[in-house]
Amino acid sequence: MSVNRRTFLQGAGGAVALALAQGALSKIAYAQGASGTLRVAIAKPAGNLDPQSHYAIWAIQDLMFEPLVKYGKGGQIEPCLATDWKIEDGGKTLHLTLRQGVMFQDGTKFDAAACKWNLERWMGLDQFSWMNCSKHFQSLDVVDDYHITLHFKDPVLALMQELSYTRPTRFLSPKSVGADGKFKEPVGTGPWVQVSADDSQSVFEHFDGYWGDKPTYERLEAKVIPDARSRVAALRSGEIDLIGGFWIAPLTPEEGKQLEAAGVNVVVDPGNVTLVMAFNPDRAEALKDPQVRKAVSIGIDRAAISKVLYHGYAKPAGNMFSGALPYAGTQYDPPVRDAAAASALLEKAGWTGSPIRSKNGKPLTLELVVSPDAVPGSRVIAEVIQSEMKEIGIDLVIRSVDHASKHTDMLEQKYDLGFFLTYGAPYDPFGSIVGLCLSTFHNDVEGKLVTDPVNLDPLINAATAATGDQIQPTIQKVYDWLRDNDAIAPLVYVPSIWAHSKRIQGFTSPVTEYDMPYENIVLAE
Amino acid sequence: MIHFISKRLKHSLVLLFLASVVCFTLVVSAPGNVAVLIAELRGAVATPGYVEQVAEEIGLNKPLLMRYVDWLGDAVRGDFGISYRTGQDVSADLANRMFVTGILIAGSAAIATLISLALGFLGAFWPYKLPDRVSRGLALLGASTPTFFVGALMIYAFSVTFQLLPSFGFAGPKSWILPWLTVAVLPAAVLSRVVRVGLEEAMASPFVLTAKSKGLGRTAILFREALPNITPLFINALGTQVGLMTATAIIVEPLFAWQGLGDYFLAGVRFRDFMVVQACLLIFLTFFIVVNLIVDLAVLLTDPRIRRQWS
């Protein structure tokens, strides 16, 4: 078989022309805007929305599934599917009054039976024992159609706060699960019904039977745009209306500034997540000395990091938690950089010489492990700190690793210094205190920010066992110990940055990073 | 000819086997424990021993050789397993995403062919004159500008500034234009030089002198005599460029929010979802090997000298 070269060329040319003509004649499906539709960017597909399962963007779940109670501003617990609650028996019994007139999106009534079915999908199961209400769950009584009583083996710390979480506590219709008990489709009681979902977008419309206030617009499209620059461009070109949030479609401070300069509305919330530096005295002998830890801490210019690297959006941190969280403790001013005092502390600790200090012939070298995938911008922050440490005679070596390696290294304590992010609302302060600081709690994912079984554990255990008025003073003792021992170095309160188009009016950033901020928005057409 | 095809197929199979070994080894030898990442994704705080449970669940505790044999056996049957990150069937995801990447590569290859022929002819019509210099300059610019920068410029110009074309999405031809152009820039630049140099060499050949002596004009000689003569050369170069476009897709798809193989691969890498990474790498390498096979066959069909060599 042979083909003449001219014939080949003619054939190939014809095929290309045909393909291009077909493309040109096809219907152009792109529309610039859509009336009554809020278009939100999400960084990855919404994924499996089973409230008791795992992978998804939690803010997407928030559109459909509601909790018993909502986590409000400042940690106030507000009614949602439960209108009233009473905790008795020293915190071991919870009486719930359920909201009447609530329907699931498939027409099923929300009542005590539906509530019981939902709670039994996760309460008391090993998989969810990281939540105290699941770990201590004993039994559940249905009193009548709209009253239910939960019994726990032990008092549950921050019980109502736990019931406000996005996972696994939110309620789905019993009919949205197959006969085999597996999740089939997302049907909740929330104001939005999922119309379609694939890897490129999730589309939602009003749920007409919603019990509460319905959004003023009819449709919400969550469009998947993985690249941050593309999200910014899409907002500027008017193709989407809203980007931002730590877990939804993150914006860096640089991008926030660029958007501000371009005249786009940028909303910055102080946030409730803290970037904290961890010391690992088990690996770095020098860090066993609290004077060295203090020297490192006061050698860091938090104000400069906040001003330059976060473009003024972040606030320097003086505490493990910001005052935006309940039980955040006494709020201290952030340490001001004092290189002379830091140097004096190092001298006093026996680290002398220049340019790099040494003791017994061993140079003061510390390794800081960073992962820009896990903590955005951490590489640059590390470089600033490296330069500041050099000025006080510490040789700081930066090791940048990917997300997976960071997890392994932090778990195995292969670092001298490392960055941690606290969990934020609604999990904090107890989530981070227990998860990151209690030695007996096996956190197999992130490792520990700081542990001390002898001194710190009893304080944390006392705080988690406290009830009522005792909570504040007992948890303050944990904060005081961390501060007195320079056990950690809080750096900045990480801001929550949002940007929206001019179509959006009334935007307010969500209370937690796990919520979708759809509630107060009005679309101007 | 049959001997040639049979030999090339054997080579391709050996290459595919080696590629599977390389894919598997590279992915499993990367540092870090994927079970920890999965545990993190499944809950804000992992329960004690949960990471170990996840490792058991996804087979991380099995010996490496057993994992490789299991994976290869399944892959040959078209089963690439379940994504650790999403819990979805990788083969189904691949099938959906191959179409998207196919559109990207096919459209870009067509555009690159057209642009390169136009630029190459421009230079060949007016050798060493202004059009030739402009063509050469554009080729240099196109070949030396990083693809992500080209994409960002395209978005800035056509979406942000003039608001003519969508900056993301896969909703019909209008949204395909910018990704196509972005991917086409580099191959168009390279191929334009292949066309220009090929035409110059062809125009210096004795058959051109014969054509001239028959009274044919320059345009007719370029199109009728020289262009067919550079076809095998062009097909070879185009094949290489099409193969390399799979790498470009990894950059361009996330940029334009196209849910193709490149975007899938990148998400897999970021999460160390090695079922996805291994499958994508194997698909990319298979594509590269198949494209090369097709190119060799096309060259064989169009170049009588090679046919003679294998007959």
Short mmCIF file of C-alpha atoms in Angstrom, two decimals, chain A residues 1-3 5-6 8-9 16 20 23 26-30 32 44 53-55 58 126-127 129-130 199-200 223-227 229-230 233-234 236-240 373 402-405 407-408 411 423 427 441-446, chain B residues 1 31-33 36-37 39-42 44-51 85-86 88 97 110 114 148 155-156 159-160 163 165-168 171 173-174 224-225 227-229 231-232 235 254-257 259 263 270 272 301-302 304 307:
data_model
loop_
_atom_site.label_atom_id
_atom_site.label_comp_id
_atom_site.label_asym_id
_atom_site.label_seq_id
_atom_site.Cartn_x
_atom_site.Cartn_y
_atom_site.Cartn_z
CA MET A 1 0.00 0.00 0.00
CA SER A 2 1.37 3.41 -0.89
CA VAL A 3 0.08 6.91 -0.72
CA ARG A 5 2.56 12.55 -0.96
CA ARG A 6 0.30 15.04 -2.73
CA PHE A 8 -1.69 12.64 1.64
CA LEU A 9 -1.37 16.41 1.87
CA VAL A 16 -8.22 19.94 9.17
CA LEU A 20 -12.23 23.80 11.86
CA GLY A 23 -15.94 24.02 15.23
CA SER A 26 -21.06 24.89 16.23
CA LYS A 27 -23.35 26.72 18.59
CA ILE A 28 -21.41 28.98 20.89
CA ALA A 29 -22.58 27.93 24.32
CA TYR A 30 -20.73 30.37 26.49
CA GLN A 32 -21.05 35.80 30.23
CA LYS A 44 -11.62 21.22 43.39
CA SER A 53 -18.34 9.91 54.57
CA HIS A 54 -15.13 11.66 53.82
CA TYR A 55 -13.93 13.55 50.81
CA TRP A 58 -17.43 20.93 53.24
CA ASP A 126 -15.29 3.97 66.39
CA GLN A 127 -14.68 5.90 63.19
CA SER A 129 -14.58 8.60 68.26
CA TRP A 130 -12.49 11.73 67.65
CA ASP A 199 -15.91 17.43 37.93
CA SER A 200 -16.42 20.86 36.36
CA LYS A 223 -17.45 26.23 39.31
CA VAL A 224 -14.27 24.19 39.62
CA ILE A 225 -11.20 26.33 38.85
CA PRO A 226 -8.07 24.67 40.27
CA ASP A 227 -5.55 27.40 39.41
CA ARG A 229 -4.48 32.85 38.89
CA SER A 230 -7.31 31.58 36.71
CA ALA A 233 -8.85 36.24 36.05
CA ALA A 234 -12.33 34.71 35.95
CA ARG A 236 -11.99 40.08 36.83
CA SER A 237 -13.54 39.05 33.53
CA GLY A 238 -16.97 38.79 35.16
CA GLU A 239 -17.36 35.06 34.64
CA ILE A 240 -17.67 34.34 38.36
CA ASP A 373 1.35 22.92 49.99
CA ASP A 402 5.79 18.39 49.68
CA HIS A 403 2.51 17.83 51.48
CA ALA A 404 2.91 14.07 51.88
CA SER A 405 6.50 14.30 53.14
CA HIS A 407 2.98 14.88 57.18
CA THR A 408 5.45 12.02 57.58
CA LEU A 411 4.66 12.79 62.66
CA TYR A 423 -7.99 24.04 63.30
CA TYR A 427 -13.19 23.00 66.44
CA PHE A 441 -4.35 11.71 72.23
CA HIS A 442 -2.92 9.88 69.23
CA ASN A 443 -3.01 12.34 66.40
CA ASP A 444 -1.78 10.15 63.57
CA VAL A 445 -2.00 12.84 60.94
CA GLU A 446 -0.23 16.03 61.86
CA MET B 1 6.27 -3.61 5.30
CA PRO B 31 8.85 9.96 50.10
CA GLY B 32 5.88 10.46 52.40
CA ASN B 33 3.01 8.25 53.47
CA VAL B 36 -1.57 9.87 56.41
CA LEU B 37 -2.90 12.21 53.75
CA ALA B 39 -6.60 9.94 56.98
CA GLU B 40 -6.32 13.72 57.13
CA LEU B 41 -8.79 14.10 54.29
CA ARG B 42 -11.29 11.83 55.98
CA ALA B 44 -10.14 16.82 60.93
CA VAL B 45 -8.44 14.62 63.50
CA ALA B 46 -7.48 11.01 62.82
CA THR B 47 -8.40 8.43 65.42
CA PRO B 48 -5.66 6.29 66.93
CA GLY B 49 -4.48 3.64 64.51
CA TYR B 50 -6.65 5.03 61.73
CA VAL B 51 -3.63 5.64 59.50
CA ARG B 85 -8.57 10.72 47.05
CA THR B 86 -12.09 10.62 45.61
CA GLN B 88 -14.12 7.00 42.29
CA ARG B 97 -11.01 12.95 30.78
CA ALA B 110 -4.36 21.52 13.86
CA LEU B 114 -1.70 25.84 10.11
CA PHE B 148 1.99 29.05 31.56
CA ILE B 155 -6.41 35.13 29.57
CA TYR B 156 -5.39 38.66 30.47
CA SER B 159 -10.79 37.48 28.84
CA VAL B 160 -9.91 40.19 31.35
CA GLN B 163 -13.77 40.16 27.54
CA LEU B 165 -13.48 34.79 25.26
CA PRO B 166 -14.12 32.80 28.43
CA SER B 167 -11.12 32.30 30.66
CA PHE B 168 -12.14 28.84 31.85
CA ALA B 171 -18.47 24.76 27.12
CA PRO B 173 -15.76 26.06 20.71
CA LYS B 174 -15.56 29.58 22.11
CA ARG B 224 3.37 21.31 -5.91
CA GLU B 225 6.98 20.19 -5.68
CA LEU B 227 5.71 20.96 0.00
CA PRO B 228 5.02 17.26 -0.76
CA ASN B 229 8.75 16.69 -0.49
CA THR B 231 5.87 15.86 4.20
CA PRO B 232 7.76 12.97 5.87
CA ILE B 235 5.08 14.38 10.00
CA PRO B 254 -5.67 23.43 35.30
CA LEU B 255 -5.05 26.96 34.02
CA PHE B 256 -8.27 26.89 31.95
CA ALA B 257 -10.14 24.61 34.40
CA GLN B 259 -11.03 18.53 33.58
CA ASP B 263 -5.50 18.23 35.47
CA ARG B 270 -0.39 16.81 44.70
CA ARG B 272 0.11 11.35 46.15
CA LEU B 301 3.37 5.40 3.62
CA THR B 302 4.53 8.73 2.29
CA PRO B 304 9.10 5.73 -1.00
CA ARG B 307 9.42 1.72 1.84
#
